[in-house]
Coordinates of C-alpha atoms and ligand atoms in Angstrom, one line a residue:
X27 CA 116.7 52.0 139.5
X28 CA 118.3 49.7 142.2
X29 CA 121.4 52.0 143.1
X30 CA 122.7 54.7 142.2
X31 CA 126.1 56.0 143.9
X32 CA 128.8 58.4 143.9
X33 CA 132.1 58.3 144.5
X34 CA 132.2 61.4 146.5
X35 CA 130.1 61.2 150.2
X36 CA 126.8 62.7 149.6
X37 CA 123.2 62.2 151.0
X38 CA 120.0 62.2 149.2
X39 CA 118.0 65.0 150.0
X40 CA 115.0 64.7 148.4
X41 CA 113.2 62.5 146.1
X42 CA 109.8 62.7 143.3
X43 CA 109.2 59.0 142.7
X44 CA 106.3 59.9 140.6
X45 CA 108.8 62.0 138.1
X46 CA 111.9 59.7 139.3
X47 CA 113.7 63.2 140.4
X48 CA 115.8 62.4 143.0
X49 CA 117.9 65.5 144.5
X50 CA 121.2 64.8 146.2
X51 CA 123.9 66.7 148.0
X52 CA 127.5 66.2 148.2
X53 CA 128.8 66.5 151.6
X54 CA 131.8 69.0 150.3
X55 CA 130.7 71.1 147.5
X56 CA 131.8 70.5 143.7
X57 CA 133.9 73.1 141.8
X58 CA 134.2 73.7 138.3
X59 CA 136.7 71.1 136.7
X60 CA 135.9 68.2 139.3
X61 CA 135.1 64.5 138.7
X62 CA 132.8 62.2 140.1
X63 CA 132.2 59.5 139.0
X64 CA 128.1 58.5 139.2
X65 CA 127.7 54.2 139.1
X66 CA 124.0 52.8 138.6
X67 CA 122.5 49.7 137.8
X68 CA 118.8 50.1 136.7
X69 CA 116.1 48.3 134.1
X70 CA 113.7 50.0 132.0
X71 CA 110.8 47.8 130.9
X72 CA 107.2 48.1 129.7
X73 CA 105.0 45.5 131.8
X74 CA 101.4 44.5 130.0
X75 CA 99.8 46.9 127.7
X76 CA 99.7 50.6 128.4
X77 CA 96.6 53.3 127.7
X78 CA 98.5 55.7 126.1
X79 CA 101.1 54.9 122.9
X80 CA 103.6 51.9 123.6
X81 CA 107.2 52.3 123.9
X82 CA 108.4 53.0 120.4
X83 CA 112.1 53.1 121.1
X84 CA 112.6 49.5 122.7
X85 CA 110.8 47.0 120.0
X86 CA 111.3 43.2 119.0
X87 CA 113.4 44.2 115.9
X88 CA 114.6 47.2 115.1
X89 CA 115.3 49.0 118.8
X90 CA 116.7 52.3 118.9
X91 CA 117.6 53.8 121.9
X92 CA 120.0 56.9 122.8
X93 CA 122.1 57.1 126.1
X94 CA 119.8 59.8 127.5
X95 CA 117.0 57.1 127.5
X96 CA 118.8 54.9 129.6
X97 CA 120.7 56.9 131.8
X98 CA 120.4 58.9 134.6
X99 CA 120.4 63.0 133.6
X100 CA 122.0 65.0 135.8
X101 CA 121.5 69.0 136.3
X102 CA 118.6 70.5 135.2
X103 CA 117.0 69.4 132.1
X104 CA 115.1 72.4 130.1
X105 CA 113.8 70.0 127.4
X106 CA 111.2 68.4 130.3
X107 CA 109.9 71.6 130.5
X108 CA 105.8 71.9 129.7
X109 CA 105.8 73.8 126.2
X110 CA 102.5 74.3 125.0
X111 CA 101.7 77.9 125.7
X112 CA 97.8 77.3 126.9
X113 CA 98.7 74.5 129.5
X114 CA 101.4 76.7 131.2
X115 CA 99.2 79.4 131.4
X116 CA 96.6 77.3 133.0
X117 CA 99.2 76.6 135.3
X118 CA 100.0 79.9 135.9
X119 CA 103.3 79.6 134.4
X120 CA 105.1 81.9 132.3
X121 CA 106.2 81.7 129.0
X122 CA 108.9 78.7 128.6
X123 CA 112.1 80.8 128.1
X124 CA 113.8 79.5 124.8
X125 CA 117.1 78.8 123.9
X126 CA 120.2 81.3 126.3
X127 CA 121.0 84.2 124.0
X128 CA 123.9 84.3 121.5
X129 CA 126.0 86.9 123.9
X130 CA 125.0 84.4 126.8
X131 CA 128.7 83.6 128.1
X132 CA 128.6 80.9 130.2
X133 CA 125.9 79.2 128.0
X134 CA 128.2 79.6 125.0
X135 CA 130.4 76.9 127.1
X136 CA 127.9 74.0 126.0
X137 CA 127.6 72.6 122.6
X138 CA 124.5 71.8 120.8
X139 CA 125.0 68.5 122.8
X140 CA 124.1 70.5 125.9
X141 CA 127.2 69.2 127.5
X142 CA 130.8 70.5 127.8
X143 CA 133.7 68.2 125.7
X144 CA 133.9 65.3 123.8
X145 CA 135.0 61.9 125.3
X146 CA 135.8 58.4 124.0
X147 CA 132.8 55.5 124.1
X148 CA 133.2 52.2 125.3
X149 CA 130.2 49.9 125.6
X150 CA 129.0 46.5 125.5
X151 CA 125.4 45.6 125.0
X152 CA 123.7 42.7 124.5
X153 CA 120.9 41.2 122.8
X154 CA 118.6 38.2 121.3
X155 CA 120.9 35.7 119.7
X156 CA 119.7 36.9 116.4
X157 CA 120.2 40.4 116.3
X158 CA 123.0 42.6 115.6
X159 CA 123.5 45.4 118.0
X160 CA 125.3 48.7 116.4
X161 CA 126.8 51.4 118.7
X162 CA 129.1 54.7 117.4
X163 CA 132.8 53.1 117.0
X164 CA 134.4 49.8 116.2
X165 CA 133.3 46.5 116.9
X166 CA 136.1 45.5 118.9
X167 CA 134.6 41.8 119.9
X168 CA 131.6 39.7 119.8
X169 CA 130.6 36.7 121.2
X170 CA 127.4 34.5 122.7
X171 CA 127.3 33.8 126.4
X172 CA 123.5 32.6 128.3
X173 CA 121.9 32.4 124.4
X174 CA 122.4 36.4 124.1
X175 CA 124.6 38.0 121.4
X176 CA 127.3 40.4 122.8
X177 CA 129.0 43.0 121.0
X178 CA 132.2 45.5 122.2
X179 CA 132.3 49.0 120.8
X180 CA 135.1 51.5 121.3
X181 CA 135.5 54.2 119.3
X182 CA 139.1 55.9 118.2
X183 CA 138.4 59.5 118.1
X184 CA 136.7 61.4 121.0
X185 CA 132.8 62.0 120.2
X186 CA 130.3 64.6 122.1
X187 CA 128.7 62.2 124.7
X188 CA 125.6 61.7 123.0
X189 CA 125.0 58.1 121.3
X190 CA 122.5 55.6 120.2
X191 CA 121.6 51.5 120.5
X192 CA 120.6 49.9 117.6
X193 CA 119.4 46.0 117.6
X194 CA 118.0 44.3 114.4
X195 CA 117.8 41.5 112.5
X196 CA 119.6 43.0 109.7
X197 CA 121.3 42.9 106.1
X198 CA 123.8 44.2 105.6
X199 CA 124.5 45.8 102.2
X200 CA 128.4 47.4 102.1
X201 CA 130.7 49.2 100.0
X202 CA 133.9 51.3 100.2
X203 CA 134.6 55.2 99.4
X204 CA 138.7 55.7 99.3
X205 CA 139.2 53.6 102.6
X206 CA 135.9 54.8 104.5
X207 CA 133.5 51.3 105.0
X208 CA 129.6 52.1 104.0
X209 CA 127.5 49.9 105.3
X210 CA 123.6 50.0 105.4
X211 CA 121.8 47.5 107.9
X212 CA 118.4 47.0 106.6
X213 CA 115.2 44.4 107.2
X214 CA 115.6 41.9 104.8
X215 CA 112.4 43.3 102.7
X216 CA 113.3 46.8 102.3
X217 CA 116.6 46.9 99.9
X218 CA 114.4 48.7 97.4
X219 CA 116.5 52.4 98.1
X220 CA 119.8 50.8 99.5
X221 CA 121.6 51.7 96.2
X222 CA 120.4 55.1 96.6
X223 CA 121.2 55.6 99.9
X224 CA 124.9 54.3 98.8
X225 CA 125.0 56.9 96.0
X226 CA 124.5 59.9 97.8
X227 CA 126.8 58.5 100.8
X228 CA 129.5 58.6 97.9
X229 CA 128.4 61.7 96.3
X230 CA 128.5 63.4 100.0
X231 CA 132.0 62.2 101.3
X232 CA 133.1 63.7 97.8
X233 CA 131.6 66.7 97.9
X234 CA 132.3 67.6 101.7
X235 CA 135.9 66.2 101.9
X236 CA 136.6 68.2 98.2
X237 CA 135.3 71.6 100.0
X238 CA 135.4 71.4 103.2
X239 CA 137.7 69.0 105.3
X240 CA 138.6 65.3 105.6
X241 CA 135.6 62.3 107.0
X242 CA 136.7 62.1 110.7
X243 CA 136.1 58.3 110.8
X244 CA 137.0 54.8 109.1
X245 CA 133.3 53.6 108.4
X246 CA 130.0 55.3 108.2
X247 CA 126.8 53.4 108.5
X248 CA 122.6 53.9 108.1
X249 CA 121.0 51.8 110.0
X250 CA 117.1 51.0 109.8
X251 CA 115.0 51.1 112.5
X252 CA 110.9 50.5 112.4
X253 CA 109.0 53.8 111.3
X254 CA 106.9 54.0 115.0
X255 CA 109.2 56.7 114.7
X256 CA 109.7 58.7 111.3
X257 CA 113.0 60.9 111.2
X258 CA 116.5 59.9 110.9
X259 CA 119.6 60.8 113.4
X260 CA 122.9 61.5 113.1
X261 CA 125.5 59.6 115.5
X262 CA 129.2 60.2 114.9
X263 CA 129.9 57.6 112.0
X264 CA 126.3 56.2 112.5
X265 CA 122.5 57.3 111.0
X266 CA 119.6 55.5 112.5
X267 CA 116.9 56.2 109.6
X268 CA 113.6 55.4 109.7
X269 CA 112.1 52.8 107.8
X270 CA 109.4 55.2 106.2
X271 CA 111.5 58.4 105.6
X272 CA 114.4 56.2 103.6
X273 CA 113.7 52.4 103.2
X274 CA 109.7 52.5 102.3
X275 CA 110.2 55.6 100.1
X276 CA 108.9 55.7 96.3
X277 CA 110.2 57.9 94.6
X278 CA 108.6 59.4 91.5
X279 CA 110.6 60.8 88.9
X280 CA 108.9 64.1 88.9
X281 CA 109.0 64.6 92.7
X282 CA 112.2 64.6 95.2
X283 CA 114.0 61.9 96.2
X284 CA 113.8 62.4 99.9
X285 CA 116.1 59.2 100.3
X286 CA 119.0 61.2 98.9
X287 CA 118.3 64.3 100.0
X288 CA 117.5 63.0 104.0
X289 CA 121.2 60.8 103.1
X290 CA 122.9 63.6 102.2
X291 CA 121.8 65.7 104.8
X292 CA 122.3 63.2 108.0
X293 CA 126.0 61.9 106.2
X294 CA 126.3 66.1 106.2
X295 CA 126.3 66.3 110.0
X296 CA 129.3 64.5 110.9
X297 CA 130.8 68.0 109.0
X298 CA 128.2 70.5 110.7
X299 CA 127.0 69.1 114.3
X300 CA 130.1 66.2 114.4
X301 CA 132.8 68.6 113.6
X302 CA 131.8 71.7 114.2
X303 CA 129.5 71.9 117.1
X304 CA 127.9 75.0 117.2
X305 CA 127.3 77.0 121.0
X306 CA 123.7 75.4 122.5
X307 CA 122.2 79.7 122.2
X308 CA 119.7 81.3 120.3
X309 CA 120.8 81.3 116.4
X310 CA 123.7 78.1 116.9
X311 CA 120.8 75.6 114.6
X312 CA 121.9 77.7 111.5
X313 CA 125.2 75.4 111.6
X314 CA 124.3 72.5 112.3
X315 CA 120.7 71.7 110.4
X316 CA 121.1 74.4 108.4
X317 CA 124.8 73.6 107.0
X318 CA 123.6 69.9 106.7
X319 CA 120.8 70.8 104.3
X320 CA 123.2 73.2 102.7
X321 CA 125.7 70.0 101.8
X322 CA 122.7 68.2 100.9
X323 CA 121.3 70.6 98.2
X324 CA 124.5 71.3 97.1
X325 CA 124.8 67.8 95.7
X326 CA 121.3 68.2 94.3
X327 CA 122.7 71.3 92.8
X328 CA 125.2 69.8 90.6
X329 CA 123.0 67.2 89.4
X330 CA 119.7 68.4 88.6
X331 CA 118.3 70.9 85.8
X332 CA 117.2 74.0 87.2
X333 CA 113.5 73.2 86.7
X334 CA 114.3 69.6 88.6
X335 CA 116.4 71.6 91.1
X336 CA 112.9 73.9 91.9
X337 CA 111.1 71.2 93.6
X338 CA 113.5 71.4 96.2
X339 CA 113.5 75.0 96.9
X340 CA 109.5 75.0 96.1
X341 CA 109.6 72.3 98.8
X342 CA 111.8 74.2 101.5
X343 CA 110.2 77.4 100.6
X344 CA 106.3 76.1 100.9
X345 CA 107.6 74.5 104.6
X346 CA 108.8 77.8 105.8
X347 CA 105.5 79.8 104.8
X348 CA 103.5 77.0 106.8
X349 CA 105.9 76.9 109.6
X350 CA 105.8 81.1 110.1
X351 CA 102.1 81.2 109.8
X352 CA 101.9 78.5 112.5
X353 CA 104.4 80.2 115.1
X354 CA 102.7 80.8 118.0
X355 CA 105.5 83.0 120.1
X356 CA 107.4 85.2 117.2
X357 CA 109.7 84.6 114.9
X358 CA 113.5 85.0 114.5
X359 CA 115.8 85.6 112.0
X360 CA 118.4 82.8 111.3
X361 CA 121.1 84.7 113.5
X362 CA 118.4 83.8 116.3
X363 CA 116.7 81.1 115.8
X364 CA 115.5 79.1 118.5
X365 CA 114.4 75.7 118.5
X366 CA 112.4 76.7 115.2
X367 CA 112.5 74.0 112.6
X368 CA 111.0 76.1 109.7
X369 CA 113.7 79.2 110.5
X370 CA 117.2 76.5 111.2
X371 CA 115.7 74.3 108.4
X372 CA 113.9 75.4 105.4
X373 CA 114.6 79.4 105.6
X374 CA 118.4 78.5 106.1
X375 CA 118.0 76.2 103.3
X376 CA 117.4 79.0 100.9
X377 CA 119.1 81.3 102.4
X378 CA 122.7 79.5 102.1
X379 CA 121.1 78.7 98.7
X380 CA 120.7 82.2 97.5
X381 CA 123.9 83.4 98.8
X382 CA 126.0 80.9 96.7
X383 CA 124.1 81.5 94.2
X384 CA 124.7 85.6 94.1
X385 CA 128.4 85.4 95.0
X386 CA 129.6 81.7 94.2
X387 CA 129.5 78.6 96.2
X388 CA 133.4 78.4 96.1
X389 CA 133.2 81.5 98.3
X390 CA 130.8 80.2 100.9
X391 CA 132.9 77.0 101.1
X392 CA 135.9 79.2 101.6
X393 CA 134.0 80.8 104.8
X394 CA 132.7 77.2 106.1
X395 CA 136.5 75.8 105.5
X396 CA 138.0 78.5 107.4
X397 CA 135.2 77.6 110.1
X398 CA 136.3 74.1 110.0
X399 CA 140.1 75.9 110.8
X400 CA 139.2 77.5 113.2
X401 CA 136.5 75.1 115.1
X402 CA 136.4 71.8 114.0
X403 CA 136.9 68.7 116.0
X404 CA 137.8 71.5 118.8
X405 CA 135.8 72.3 122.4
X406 CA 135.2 75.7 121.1
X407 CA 131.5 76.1 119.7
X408 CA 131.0 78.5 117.7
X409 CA 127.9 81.5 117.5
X410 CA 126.0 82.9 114.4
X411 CA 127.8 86.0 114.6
X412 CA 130.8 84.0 114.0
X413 CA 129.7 82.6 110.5
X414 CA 127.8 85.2 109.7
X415 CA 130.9 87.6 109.8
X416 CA 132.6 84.8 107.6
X417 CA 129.8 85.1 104.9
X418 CA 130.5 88.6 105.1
X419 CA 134.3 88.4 104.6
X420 CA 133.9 86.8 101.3
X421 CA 130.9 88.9 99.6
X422 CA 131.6 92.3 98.3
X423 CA 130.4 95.5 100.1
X424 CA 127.9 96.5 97.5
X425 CA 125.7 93.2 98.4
X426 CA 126.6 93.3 102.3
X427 CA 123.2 93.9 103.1
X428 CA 122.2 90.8 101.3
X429 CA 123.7 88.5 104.2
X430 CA 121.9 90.7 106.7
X431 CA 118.7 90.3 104.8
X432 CA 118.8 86.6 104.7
X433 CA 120.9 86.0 108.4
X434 CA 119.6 89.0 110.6
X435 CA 116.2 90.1 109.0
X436 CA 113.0 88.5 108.0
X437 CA 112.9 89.6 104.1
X438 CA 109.9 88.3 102.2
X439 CA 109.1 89.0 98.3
X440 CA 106.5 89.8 96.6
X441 CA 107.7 88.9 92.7
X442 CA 105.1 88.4 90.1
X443 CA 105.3 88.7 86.2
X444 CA 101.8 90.1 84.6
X445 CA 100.8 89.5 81.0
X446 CA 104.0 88.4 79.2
X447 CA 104.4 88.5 75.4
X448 CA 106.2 87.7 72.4
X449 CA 107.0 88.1 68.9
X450 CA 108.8 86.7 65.8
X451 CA 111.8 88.7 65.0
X452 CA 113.8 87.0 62.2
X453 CA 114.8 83.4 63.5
X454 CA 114.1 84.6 67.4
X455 CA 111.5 85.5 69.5
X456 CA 111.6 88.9 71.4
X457 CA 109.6 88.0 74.7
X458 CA 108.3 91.1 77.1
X459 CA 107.9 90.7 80.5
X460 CA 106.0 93.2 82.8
X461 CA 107.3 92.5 86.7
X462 CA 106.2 93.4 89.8
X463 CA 108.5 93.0 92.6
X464 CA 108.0 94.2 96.5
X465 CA 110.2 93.7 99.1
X466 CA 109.6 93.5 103.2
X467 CA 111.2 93.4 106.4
X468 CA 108.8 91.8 108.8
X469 CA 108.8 92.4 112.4
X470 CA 108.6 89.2 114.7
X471 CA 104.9 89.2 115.0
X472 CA 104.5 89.5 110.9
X473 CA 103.9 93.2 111.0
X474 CA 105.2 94.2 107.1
X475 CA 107.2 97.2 106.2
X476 CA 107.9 97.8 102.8
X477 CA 111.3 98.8 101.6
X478 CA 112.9 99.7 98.5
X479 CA 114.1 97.0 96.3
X480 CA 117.8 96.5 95.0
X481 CA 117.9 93.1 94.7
X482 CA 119.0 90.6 92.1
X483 CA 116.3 88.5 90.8
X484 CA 116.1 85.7 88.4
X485 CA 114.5 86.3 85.6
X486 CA 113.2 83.3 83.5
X487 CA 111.7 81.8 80.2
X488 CA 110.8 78.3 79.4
X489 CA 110.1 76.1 76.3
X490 CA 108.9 73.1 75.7
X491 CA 111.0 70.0 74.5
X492 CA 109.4 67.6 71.6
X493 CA 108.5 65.4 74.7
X494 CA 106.7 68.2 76.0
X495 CA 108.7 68.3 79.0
X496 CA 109.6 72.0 80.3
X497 CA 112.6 73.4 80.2
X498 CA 114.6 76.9 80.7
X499 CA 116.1 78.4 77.7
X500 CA 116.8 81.7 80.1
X501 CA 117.6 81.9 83.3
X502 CA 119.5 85.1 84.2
X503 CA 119.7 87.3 87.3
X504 CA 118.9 90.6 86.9
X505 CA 118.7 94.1 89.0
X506 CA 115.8 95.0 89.9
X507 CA 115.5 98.8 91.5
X508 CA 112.0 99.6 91.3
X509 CA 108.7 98.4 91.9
X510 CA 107.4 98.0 88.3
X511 CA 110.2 97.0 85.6
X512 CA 109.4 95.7 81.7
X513 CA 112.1 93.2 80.7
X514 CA 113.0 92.9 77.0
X515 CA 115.0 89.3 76.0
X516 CA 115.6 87.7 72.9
X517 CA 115.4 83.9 72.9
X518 CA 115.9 81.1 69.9
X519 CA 113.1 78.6 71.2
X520 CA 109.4 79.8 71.0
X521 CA 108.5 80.5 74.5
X522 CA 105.7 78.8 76.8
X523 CA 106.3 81.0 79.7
X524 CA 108.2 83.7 81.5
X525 CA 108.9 84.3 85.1
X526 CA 110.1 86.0 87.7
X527 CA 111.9 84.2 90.3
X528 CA 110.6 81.0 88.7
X529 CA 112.4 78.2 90.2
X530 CA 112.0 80.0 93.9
X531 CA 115.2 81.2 95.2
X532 CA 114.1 83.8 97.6
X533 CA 111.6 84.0 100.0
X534 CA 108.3 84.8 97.7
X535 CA 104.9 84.8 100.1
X536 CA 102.9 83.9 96.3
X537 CA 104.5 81.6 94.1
X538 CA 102.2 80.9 92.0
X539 CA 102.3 84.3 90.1
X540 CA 106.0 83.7 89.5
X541 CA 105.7 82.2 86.2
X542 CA 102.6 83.0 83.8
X543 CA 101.4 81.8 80.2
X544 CA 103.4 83.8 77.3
X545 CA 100.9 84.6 74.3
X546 CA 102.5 85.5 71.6
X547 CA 101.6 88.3 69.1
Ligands
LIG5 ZN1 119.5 67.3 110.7

């Protein structure tokens, strides 16, 4: 850093070199609703090799950077907190406090940005002549001055102040949806899943602007960078994506297409993150990851068979049980989950999924459209109380404590189908299916309490097709109120096998006793 100022008079009162913390004071103090303006001029650069892993962000092609690695950070930053729980204690530290709570009032003033407010963006970066340089907003100008490649963004609608850098040497593959520019910047090599990546961009703007509320911007671009780093990220009109979680992908046939689905979620968040930003407390991640994965699997939804549609869920659903049997703290419900990937991710994912699927998804896009109303592009962030009461609004009191199963408590099945059967009557067969279902509540340290089940539960049967490929013939939700039931169902096609919750819509701790072998008699 070679200077740092203010334009208020201050002193600096202390300084860390080692962590680059420097502590200043303002000679008069600052109240709420002031300005200053802070001016620096620094470099960052990695000299020789290091020891430990290289700088993956800045790299010769394909740089990706965010504003927080470049500049300063004021206040005080919980994220550099230690985590791990054995090297604080042998510290002597205490337990890392987690996300503010929901009823946390002064917290509830920040986004999920961790600042206050949106602003507009104006930057100008350079770069090597032959790289293209991508910023949130509009490329205003670009030109070549001293053999490096300038380019002026601006954008036209206020964003939360958090943005990204891109450089490359790029392609550029683009298209149009109604007057919104797609555009996919990719290494020369990789167009292999640039048509898929187009298709689900389409699919999503349709989708999300048919349920829930008009694109906010005039482009939206995915841009690759090298996969050092392996997620993808989504700026406002702008998705850095890895080069091994989209552009390297194969897809099988029989497996997900995790370039879609990762699309459709990241294109999701300029709806859930981009419009509505939820409050930066304890439960706010069930918007914002957990709506994006609900757009995404919505658009699976309408274009998959159910059996296709089950790797999904399988998917989520397998991620969840490995993520709550590796917690080391506790574990939340959705309505407070904190900084817990396999509660805001995968458990929301089936739980949005189940809910549309018990009382219609037209009703749950009602609840999310009156949340874009109320919140959208707006400095008020909203809490899981707040959606949670929506969901509630538009299901009927006899499932109410469905949405407090799968929002407020940690509800697990136990579904399995024992011995099925069938018989030849006339043309059909009549198939019998013995099922066992058992519901919990789980306390935060996995502690089980069994309660009675009134639930509604798929029940299903398969055939095969002359190909051999499996395929539901009956898929019906049915109410099950006690622990053992014996479910009678008349089908055309000779069955192969019967389940219980067989393509995995609720939270089921054994899967693989959801669907068994029918003999028939
Ligand atoms: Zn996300």
């Amino acid at each position: 850093m070679k200077k740092l100022t203010f334009n208020r008079a201050h002193k600096l009162k202390k300084e860390y070199p080692d962590y680059f913390v420097r502590i200043y004071q303002f000679n008069a103090p600052i109240v709420p609703g002031d300005t200053v303006r802070l001016t620096y001029k620094g470099t960052r650069r990695q000299t020789g090799f290091l020891n430990g892993s290289a700088d993956a962000q800045f790299v010769a092609n394909g740089t990706f950077i965010t504003n927080t690695d470049i500049f300063p950070l004021t206040g005080y930053i919980r994220g550099f907190e230690l985590q791990d729980l054995a090297d604080r204690k042998k510290r002597g530290l205490h337990e890392a406090e987690g996300l503010p709570e929901r009823s946390n009032q002064p917290a509830q003033k920040y986004s999920l940005f961790g600042g206050i407010g949106r602003t507009s963006l104006d930057v100008t970066v350079s770069t090597e002549p032959d790289q293209t340089v991508i910023v949130p907003g509009y490329l205003q100008k670009q030109w070549v001055k001293n053999k490096r490649a300038y380019f002026y963004y601006k954008t036209a609608e206020q964003v939360f102040p958090f943005f990204s850098v891109v450089s490359g040497r790029y392609k550029v593959k683009r298209d149009k949806y109604k007057n919104i520019n797609l555009e996919v910047f990719y290494h020369p090599d990789h167009s292999y899943n640039v048509p898929v990546m187009m298709k689900s961009l389409k699919d999503g703007l349709a989708y999300n602007e048919a349920n829930f509320s008009p694109y906010q911007y005039r482009q939206i671009r995915i841009l690759e960078f090298p996969k050092y780093r392996s997620f993808a990220q989504s700026f406002p009109g702008t998705v850095p994506f890895s080069e091994d979680r989209g552009f390297l992908y194969q897809h099988d046939p029989e497996k997900l297409d995790m370039t879609y689905y990762v699309t459709a979620h990241e294109l999701s968040h300029q709806w859930w993150g981009h419009q509505v930003g939820e409050a930066n407390v304890k439960g706010g991640q069930m918007y914002s990851e957990g709506l994006a994965q609900y757009s995404a699997l919505m658009l699976l939804k309408h274009q998959l068979a159910p059996v296709e549609l089950s790797r999904y869920l399988k998917y989520e659903l397998d991620a969840y049980l490995k993520g709550r049997s590796r917690e080391q703290k506790k574990e939340n419900s959705l309505y407070n989950t904190d900084n817990q990937p396999y509660v805001h991710y995968q458990k929301a994912t089936l739980a949005y999924f189940y809910l549309q699927d018990l009382i219609g998804e037209e009703k749950i896009n009602r609840a999310l459209k009156k949340l874009l109303i109320n919140y959208g592009l707006t400095d008020k962030y909203p809490t899981s109380d707040v959606l949670v009461n929506y969901l509630k609004a538009e299901t009927p009191d006899s499932l109410q404590f469905v949405v407090d199963d799968l929002f407020k408590k940690i509800t697990i099945f136990e579904n399995r189908v024992i011995n099925p059967t069938a018989k030849k009557v006339g043309a059909q067969y009549q198939v019998t299916i013995p099922i066992q279902t058992t519901k919990y509540y789980t306390d935060a340290v996995g502690i089980e309490k069994k309660t009675p089940i009134r639930d509604y539960i798929d029940v299903g049967i398969f055939t095969q097709d002359v190909n051999g490929k499996e395929k539901l013939v009956y898929l019906q939700k049915l109410k099950f109120s006690k622990d053992q039931t014996t479910v009678v169902i008349m089908v055309k096609d000779k069955p192969t096998k019967a389940g219980i919750d067989p393509i995995y819509k609720l939270i089921d701790r054994n899967t693989e006793d959801n669907q068994a072998v029918v003999s028939i008699n």
